[in-house]
Coordinates of C-alpha atoms in Angstrom, one line a residue:
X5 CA 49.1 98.9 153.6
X6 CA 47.3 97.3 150.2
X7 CA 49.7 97.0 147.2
X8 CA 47.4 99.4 145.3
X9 CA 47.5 102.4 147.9
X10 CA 51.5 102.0 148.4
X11 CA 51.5 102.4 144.4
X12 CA 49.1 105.4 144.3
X13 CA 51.5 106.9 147.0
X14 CA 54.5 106.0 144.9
X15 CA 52.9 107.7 142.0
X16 CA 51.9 111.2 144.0
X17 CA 55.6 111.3 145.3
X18 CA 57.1 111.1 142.1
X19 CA 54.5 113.8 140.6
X20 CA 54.6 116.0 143.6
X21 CA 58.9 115.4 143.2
X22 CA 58.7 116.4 139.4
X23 CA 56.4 119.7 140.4
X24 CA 60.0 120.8 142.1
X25 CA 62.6 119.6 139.8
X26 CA 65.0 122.0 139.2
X27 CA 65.2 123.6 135.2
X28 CA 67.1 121.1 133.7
X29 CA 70.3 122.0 131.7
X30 CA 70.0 123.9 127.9
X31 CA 71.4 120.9 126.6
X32 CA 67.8 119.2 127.0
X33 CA 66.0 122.0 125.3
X34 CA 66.0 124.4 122.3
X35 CA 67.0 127.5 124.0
X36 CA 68.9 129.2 126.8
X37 CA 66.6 131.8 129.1
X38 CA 68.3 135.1 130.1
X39 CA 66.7 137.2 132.7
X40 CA 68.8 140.5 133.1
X41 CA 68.2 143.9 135.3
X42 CA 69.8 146.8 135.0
X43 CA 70.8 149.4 137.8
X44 CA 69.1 152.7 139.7
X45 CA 68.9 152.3 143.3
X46 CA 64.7 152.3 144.5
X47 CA 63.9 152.8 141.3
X48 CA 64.3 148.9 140.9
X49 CA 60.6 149.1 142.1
X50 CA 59.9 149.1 138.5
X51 CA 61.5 146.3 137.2
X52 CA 60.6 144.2 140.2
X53 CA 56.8 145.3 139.7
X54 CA 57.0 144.4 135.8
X55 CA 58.1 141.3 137.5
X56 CA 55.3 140.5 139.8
X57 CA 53.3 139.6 136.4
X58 CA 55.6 137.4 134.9
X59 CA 55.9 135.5 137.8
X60 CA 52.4 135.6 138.6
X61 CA 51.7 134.3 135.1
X62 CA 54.1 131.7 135.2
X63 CA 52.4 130.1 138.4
X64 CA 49.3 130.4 137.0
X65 CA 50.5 127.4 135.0
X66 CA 52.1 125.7 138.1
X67 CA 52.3 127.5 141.7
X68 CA 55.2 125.4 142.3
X69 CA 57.7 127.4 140.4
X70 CA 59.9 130.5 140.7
X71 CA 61.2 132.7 138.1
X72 CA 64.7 130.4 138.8
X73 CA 62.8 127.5 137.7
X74 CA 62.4 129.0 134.1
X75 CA 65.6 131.1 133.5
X76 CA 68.8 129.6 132.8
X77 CA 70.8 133.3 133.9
X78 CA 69.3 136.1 136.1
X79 CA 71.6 138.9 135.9
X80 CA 71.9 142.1 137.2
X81 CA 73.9 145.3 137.8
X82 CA 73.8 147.1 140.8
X83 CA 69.9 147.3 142.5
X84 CA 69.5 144.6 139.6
X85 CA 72.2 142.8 141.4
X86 CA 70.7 143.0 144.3
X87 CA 67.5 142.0 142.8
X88 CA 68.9 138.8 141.3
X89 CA 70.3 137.5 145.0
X90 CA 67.0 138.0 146.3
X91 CA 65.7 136.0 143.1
X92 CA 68.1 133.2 143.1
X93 CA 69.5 133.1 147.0
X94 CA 67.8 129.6 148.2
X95 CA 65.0 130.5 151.0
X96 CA 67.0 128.5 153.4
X97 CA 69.9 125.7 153.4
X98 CA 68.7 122.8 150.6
X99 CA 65.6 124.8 149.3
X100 CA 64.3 124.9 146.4
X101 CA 62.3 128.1 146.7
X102 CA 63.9 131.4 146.3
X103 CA 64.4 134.1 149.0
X104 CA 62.0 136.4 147.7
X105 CA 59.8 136.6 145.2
X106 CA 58.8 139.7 142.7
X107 CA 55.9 140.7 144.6
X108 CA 58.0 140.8 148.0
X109 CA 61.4 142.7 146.4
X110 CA 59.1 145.4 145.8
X111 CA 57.6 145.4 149.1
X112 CA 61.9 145.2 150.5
X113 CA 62.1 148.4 149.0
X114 CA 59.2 150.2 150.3
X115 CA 60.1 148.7 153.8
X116 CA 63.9 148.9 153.7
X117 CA 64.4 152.2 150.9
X118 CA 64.4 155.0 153.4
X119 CA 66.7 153.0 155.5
X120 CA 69.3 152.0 153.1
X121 CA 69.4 155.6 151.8
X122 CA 69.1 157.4 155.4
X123 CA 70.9 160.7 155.3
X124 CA 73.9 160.3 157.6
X125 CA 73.2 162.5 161.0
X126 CA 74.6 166.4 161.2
X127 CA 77.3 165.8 163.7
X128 CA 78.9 163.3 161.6
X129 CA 81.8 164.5 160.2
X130 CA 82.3 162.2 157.8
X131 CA 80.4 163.7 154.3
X132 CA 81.3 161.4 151.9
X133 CA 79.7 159.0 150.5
X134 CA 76.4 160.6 151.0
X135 CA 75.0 157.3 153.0
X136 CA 77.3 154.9 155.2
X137 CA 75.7 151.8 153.9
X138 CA 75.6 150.1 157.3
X139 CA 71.8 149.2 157.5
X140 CA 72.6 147.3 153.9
X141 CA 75.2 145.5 155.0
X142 CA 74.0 144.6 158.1
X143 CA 70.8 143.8 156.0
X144 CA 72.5 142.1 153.2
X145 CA 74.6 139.9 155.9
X146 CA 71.2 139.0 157.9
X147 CA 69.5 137.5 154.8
X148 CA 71.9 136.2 152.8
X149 CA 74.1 134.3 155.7
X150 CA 77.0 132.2 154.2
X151 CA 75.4 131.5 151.0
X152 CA 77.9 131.5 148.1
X153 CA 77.5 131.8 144.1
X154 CA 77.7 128.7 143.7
X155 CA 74.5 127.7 145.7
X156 CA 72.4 130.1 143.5
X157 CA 68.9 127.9 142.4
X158 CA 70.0 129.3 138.7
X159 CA 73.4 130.4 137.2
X160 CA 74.1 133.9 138.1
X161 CA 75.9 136.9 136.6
X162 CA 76.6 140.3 138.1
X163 CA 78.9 142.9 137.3
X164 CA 81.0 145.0 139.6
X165 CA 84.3 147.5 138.9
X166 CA 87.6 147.1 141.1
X167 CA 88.8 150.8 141.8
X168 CA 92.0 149.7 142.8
X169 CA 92.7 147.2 139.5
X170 CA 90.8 149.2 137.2
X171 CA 88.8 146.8 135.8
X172 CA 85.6 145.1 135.0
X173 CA 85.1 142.2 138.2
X174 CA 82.5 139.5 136.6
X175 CA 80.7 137.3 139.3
X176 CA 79.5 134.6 136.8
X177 CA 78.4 131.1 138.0
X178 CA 79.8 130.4 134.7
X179 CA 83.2 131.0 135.8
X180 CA 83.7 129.1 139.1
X181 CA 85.5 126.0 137.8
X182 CA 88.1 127.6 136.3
X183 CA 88.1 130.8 138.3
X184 CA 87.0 129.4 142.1
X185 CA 88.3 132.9 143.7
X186 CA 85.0 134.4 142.8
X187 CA 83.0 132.1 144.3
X188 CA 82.2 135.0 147.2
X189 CA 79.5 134.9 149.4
X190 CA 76.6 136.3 147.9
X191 CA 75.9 139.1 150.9
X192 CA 79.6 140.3 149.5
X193 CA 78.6 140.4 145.7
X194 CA 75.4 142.3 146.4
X195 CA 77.4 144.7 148.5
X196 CA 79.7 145.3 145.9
X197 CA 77.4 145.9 143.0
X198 CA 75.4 148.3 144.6
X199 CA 78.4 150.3 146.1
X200 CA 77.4 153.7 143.7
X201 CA 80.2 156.1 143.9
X202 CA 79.6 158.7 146.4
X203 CA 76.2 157.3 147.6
X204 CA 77.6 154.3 149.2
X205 CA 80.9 153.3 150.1
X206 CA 83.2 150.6 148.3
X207 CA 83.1 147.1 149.6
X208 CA 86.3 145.6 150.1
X209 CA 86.5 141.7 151.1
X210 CA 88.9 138.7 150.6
X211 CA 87.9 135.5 149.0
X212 CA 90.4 132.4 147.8
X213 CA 93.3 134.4 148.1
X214 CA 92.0 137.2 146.3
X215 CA 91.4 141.0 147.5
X216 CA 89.0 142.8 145.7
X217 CA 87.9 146.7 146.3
X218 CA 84.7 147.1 144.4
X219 CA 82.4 149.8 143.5
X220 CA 78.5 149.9 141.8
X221 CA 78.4 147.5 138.4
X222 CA 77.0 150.4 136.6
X223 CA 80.7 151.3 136.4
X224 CA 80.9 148.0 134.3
X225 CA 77.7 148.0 132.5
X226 CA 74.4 149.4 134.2
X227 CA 72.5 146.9 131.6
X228 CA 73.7 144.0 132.1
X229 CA 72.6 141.9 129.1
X230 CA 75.4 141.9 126.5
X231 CA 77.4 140.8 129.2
X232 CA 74.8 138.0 130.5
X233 CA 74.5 137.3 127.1
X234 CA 78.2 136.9 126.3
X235 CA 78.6 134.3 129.3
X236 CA 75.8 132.3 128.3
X237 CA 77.2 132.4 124.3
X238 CA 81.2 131.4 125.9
X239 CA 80.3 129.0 128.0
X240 CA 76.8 127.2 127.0
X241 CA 76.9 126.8 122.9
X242 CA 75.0 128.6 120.2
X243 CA 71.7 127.3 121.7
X244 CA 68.9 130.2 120.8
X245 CA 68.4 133.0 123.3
X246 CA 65.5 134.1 125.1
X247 CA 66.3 137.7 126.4
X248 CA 63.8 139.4 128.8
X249 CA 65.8 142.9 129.7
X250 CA 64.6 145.3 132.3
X251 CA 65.4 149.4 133.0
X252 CA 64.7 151.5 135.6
X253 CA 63.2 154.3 133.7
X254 CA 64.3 156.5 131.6
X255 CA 63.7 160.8 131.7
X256 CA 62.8 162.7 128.8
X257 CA 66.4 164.6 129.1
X258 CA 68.9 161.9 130.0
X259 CA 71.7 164.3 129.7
X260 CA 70.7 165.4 133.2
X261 CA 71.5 162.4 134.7
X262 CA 75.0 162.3 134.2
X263 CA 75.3 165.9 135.4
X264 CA 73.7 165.1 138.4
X265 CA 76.7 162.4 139.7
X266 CA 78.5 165.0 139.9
X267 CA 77.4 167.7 141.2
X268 CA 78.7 168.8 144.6
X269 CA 82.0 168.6 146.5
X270 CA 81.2 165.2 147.2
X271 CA 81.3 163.8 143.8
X272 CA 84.3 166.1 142.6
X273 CA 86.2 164.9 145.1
X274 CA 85.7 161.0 144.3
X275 CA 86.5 162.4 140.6
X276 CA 89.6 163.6 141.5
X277 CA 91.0 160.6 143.0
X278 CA 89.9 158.0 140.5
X279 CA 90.7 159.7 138.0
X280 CA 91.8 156.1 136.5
X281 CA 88.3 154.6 137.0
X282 CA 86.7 157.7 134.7
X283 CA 89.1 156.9 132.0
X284 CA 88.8 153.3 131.9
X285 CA 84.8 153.9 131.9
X286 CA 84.8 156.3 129.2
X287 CA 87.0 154.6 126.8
X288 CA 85.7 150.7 128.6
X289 CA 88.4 148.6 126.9
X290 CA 88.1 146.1 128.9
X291 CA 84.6 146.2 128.5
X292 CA 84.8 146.2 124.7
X293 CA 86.8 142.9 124.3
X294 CA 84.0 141.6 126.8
X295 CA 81.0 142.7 123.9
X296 CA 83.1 141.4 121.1
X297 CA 83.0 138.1 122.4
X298 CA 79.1 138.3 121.9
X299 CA 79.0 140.2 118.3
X300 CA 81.3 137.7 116.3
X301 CA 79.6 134.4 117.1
X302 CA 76.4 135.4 116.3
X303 CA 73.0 138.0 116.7
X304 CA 69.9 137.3 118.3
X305 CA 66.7 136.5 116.4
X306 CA 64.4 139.8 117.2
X307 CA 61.3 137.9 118.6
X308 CA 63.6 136.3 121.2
X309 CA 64.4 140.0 122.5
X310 CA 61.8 142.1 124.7
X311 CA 63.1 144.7 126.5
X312 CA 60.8 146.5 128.8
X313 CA 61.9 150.4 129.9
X314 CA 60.0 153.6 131.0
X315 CA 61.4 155.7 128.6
X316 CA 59.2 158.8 129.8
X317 CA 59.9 158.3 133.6
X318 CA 58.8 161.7 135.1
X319 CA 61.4 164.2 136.4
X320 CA 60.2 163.8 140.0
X321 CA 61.1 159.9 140.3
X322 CA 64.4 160.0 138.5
X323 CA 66.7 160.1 142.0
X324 CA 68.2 157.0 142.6
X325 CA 67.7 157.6 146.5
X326 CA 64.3 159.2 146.7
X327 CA 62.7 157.1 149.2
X328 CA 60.0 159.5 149.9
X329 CA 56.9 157.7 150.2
X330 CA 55.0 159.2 147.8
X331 CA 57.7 158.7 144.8
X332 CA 58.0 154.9 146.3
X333 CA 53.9 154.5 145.5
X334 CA 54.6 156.4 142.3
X335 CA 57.3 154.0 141.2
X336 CA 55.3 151.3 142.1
X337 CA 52.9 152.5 139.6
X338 CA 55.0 153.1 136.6
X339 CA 55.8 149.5 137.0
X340 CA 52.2 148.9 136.4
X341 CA 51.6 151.6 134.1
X342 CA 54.7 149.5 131.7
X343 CA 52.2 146.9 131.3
X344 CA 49.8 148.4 129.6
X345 CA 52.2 150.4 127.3
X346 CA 53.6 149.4 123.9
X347 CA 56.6 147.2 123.6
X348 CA 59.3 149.3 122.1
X349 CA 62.6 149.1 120.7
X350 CA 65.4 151.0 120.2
X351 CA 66.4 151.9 116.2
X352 CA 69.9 151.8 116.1
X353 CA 70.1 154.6 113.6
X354 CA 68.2 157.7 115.3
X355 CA 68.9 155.8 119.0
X356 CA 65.0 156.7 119.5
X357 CA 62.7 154.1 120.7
X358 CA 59.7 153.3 118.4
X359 CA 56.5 151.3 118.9
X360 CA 55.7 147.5 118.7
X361 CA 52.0 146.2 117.6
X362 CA 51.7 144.3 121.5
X363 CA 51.6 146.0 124.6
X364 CA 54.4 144.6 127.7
X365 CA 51.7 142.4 129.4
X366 CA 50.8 140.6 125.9
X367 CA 54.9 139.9 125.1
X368 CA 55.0 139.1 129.2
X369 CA 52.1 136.3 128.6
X370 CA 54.1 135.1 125.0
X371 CA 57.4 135.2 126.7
X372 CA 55.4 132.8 129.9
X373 CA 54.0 130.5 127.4
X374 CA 57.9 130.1 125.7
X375 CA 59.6 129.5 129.1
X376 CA 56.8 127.0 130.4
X377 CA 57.0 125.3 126.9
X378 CA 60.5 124.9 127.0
X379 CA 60.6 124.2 130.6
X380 CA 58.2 120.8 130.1
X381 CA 60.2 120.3 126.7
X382 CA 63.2 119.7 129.3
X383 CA 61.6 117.3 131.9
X384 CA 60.1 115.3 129.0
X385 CA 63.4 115.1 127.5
X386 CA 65.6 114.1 130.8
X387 CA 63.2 112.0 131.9
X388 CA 63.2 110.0 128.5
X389 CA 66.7 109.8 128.4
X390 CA 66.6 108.2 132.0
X391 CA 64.2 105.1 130.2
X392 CA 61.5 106.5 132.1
X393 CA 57.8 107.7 131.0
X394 CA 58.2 111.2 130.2
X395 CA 56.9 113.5 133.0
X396 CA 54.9 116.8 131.8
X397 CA 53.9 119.2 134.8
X398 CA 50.0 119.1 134.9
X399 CA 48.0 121.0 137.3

């Protein structure tokens, strides 16, 4: 082989290498990427749609990448947590390409949805929770194997609510040096998130020593963002935040919501014997301590916030377990129909959304150009530091 051909080859395998280098550390850039999703079972059809762009825009710039490669913290509470497993959960041992990507979450749902919320049979006498959860575990167990947090392809942070200790269980890849009990396997974390009271049963496992008895994160926070955003602000610095937050629709009367966990002999009776749990989510103490350690060190700058929500979701698709397939296709859709709306935000005074000047795709292609930006700003940096020529993805 000539000298010039072995150098060409040299060359391709250390651009073809850089294509798949992981995000390097915050330290080498000017901000710290948050990705969070919040809870509400198939309806997570919306946020994973909203998804599909942003990570079809992002490998329109290099088709190398997944969303992992760009945020520093996917989180996620509940079908969010479930969302940010499939996200983040390496394809197989030693890859560098996630599990799933947006476009193939959403089509889990529509395949898996009317499984994972199959109405339990007549005969069976047991009535509560509404679903046995076995097709999801037995799911959850198939794809995620032994994979454990700490072999995430990005930090990870989902929330989950032990009914037995009454408190607020944080699965942060933030918190495994000092804190190496929660290092559970991921199948186990997803489990537990999702574990909604009276839809699904609690998960109760044993990792390091530790026995934990855990129900839906939602019982912690169903938007998880403070609390992403508090792990990344205790444990990475005061580097500036990039915040992309997603919902799972909103009705016109949200008071109806609440009602509707507990209606029925079902839910009343899971009321009456945890009572403790109510009380600690009502008055969230522990939860509260948790925020305050995000408030005191600093805010956010508002152009570094987009959060995307359907806050008119119609009446018909707000069931958590409606896995009919017409509302699955209509879900579908109000992901897409998102895009085209208005960015909003919330005013803190009136607590009523108002209208931005950009719609979600336009803030979804500014927020792509930040994380690709800041993603090269990385790699040029890391591989200076190394006395190397600075590598800039091209494609």
């Amino acid at each position: 082989m000539s000298p010039f051909v072995l150098f060409a080859l040299m060359l391709f395998s250390q651009f073809m290498a850089g294509l798949n280098t992981p995000l390097p550390p915050p330290s080498y850039g000017d901000h710290v990427s948050i990705l969070s999703i919040d809870g509400g079972g198939i309806k997570g059809i919306i946020p994973a749609t909203v998804l599909d762009y942003l990570d079809k825009a992002l490998k329109a710039k290099n088709p190398t990448t997944s969303l992992a490669d760009y945020f520093d913290v996917i989180s996620g509470t509940s079908t969010g947590g479930l969302m940010t497993l499939m996200l983040t959960a390496p394809s197989s041992p030693g890859s560098n390409q996630p599990l799933f990507t947006p476009s193939e979450v959403v089509q889990f749902y529509k395949t898996y949805g009317p499984d994972i919320f199959k109405p339990r049979p007549l005969w069976d006498p047991i009535k509560c929770p509404k679903y046995d959860g076995v097709f999801l575990r037995d799911k959850a167990r198939e794809l995620l194997n032994d994979t454990r947090l700490n072999q995430t392809l990005t930090n990870v942070v989902i929330t989950s609510f032990d009914e037995q200790k009454i408190y607020p269980v944080i699965f942060s890849s933030f918190k495994l040096k000092t804190e190496t009990y929660l290092n559970a396997q991921l199948s186990d974390i997803g489990l537990a998130t999702s574990a909604a009271p009276t839809f699904l049963p609690a998960h109760e496992f044993e990792n390091g020593g530790v026995k934990f008895d855990l129900i839906d994160g939602a019982m912690a926070a169903n938007n998880p963002a403070l609390v992403a955003t508090s792990e990344v602000i205790q444990h990475s610095g005061q580097k500036e935040i990039l915040l992309l937050s997603l919902g799972t629709g909103i009705t016109p009367k949200a008071q109806d919501n609440l009602g509707n966990i507990f209606d029925g002999v079902c839910q009343l009776g899971w009321l009456a014997q945890n009572i403790e749990v109510i009380s600690e989510v009502a008055y969230s103490t522990d939860m509260t301590h948790y925020y305050l350690a995000t408030i005191f060190p600093g805010l956010l700058p508002a152009d570094n916030y987009l959060r995307i929500e359907e806050y008119n979701l119609d009446p018909s698709m707000k069931d958590m377990d409606n896995t009919d397939k017409k509302n699955l296709d209509n879900l579908e859709k109000a992901g897409t129909g998102l895009l085209t709306q208005k960015v909003k935000r919330i005013n803190v005074n009136t607590f009523l959304p108002y209208e931005l000047d950009q719609t979600n795709a336009e803030a979804l292609d500014r927020l792509a150009e930040k994380l690709y930006a800041e993603r090269q700003l990385r790699l040029k940096r890391k591989s200076m530091e190394k006395g190397g020529r600075p590598f800039i993805e091209t494609i």
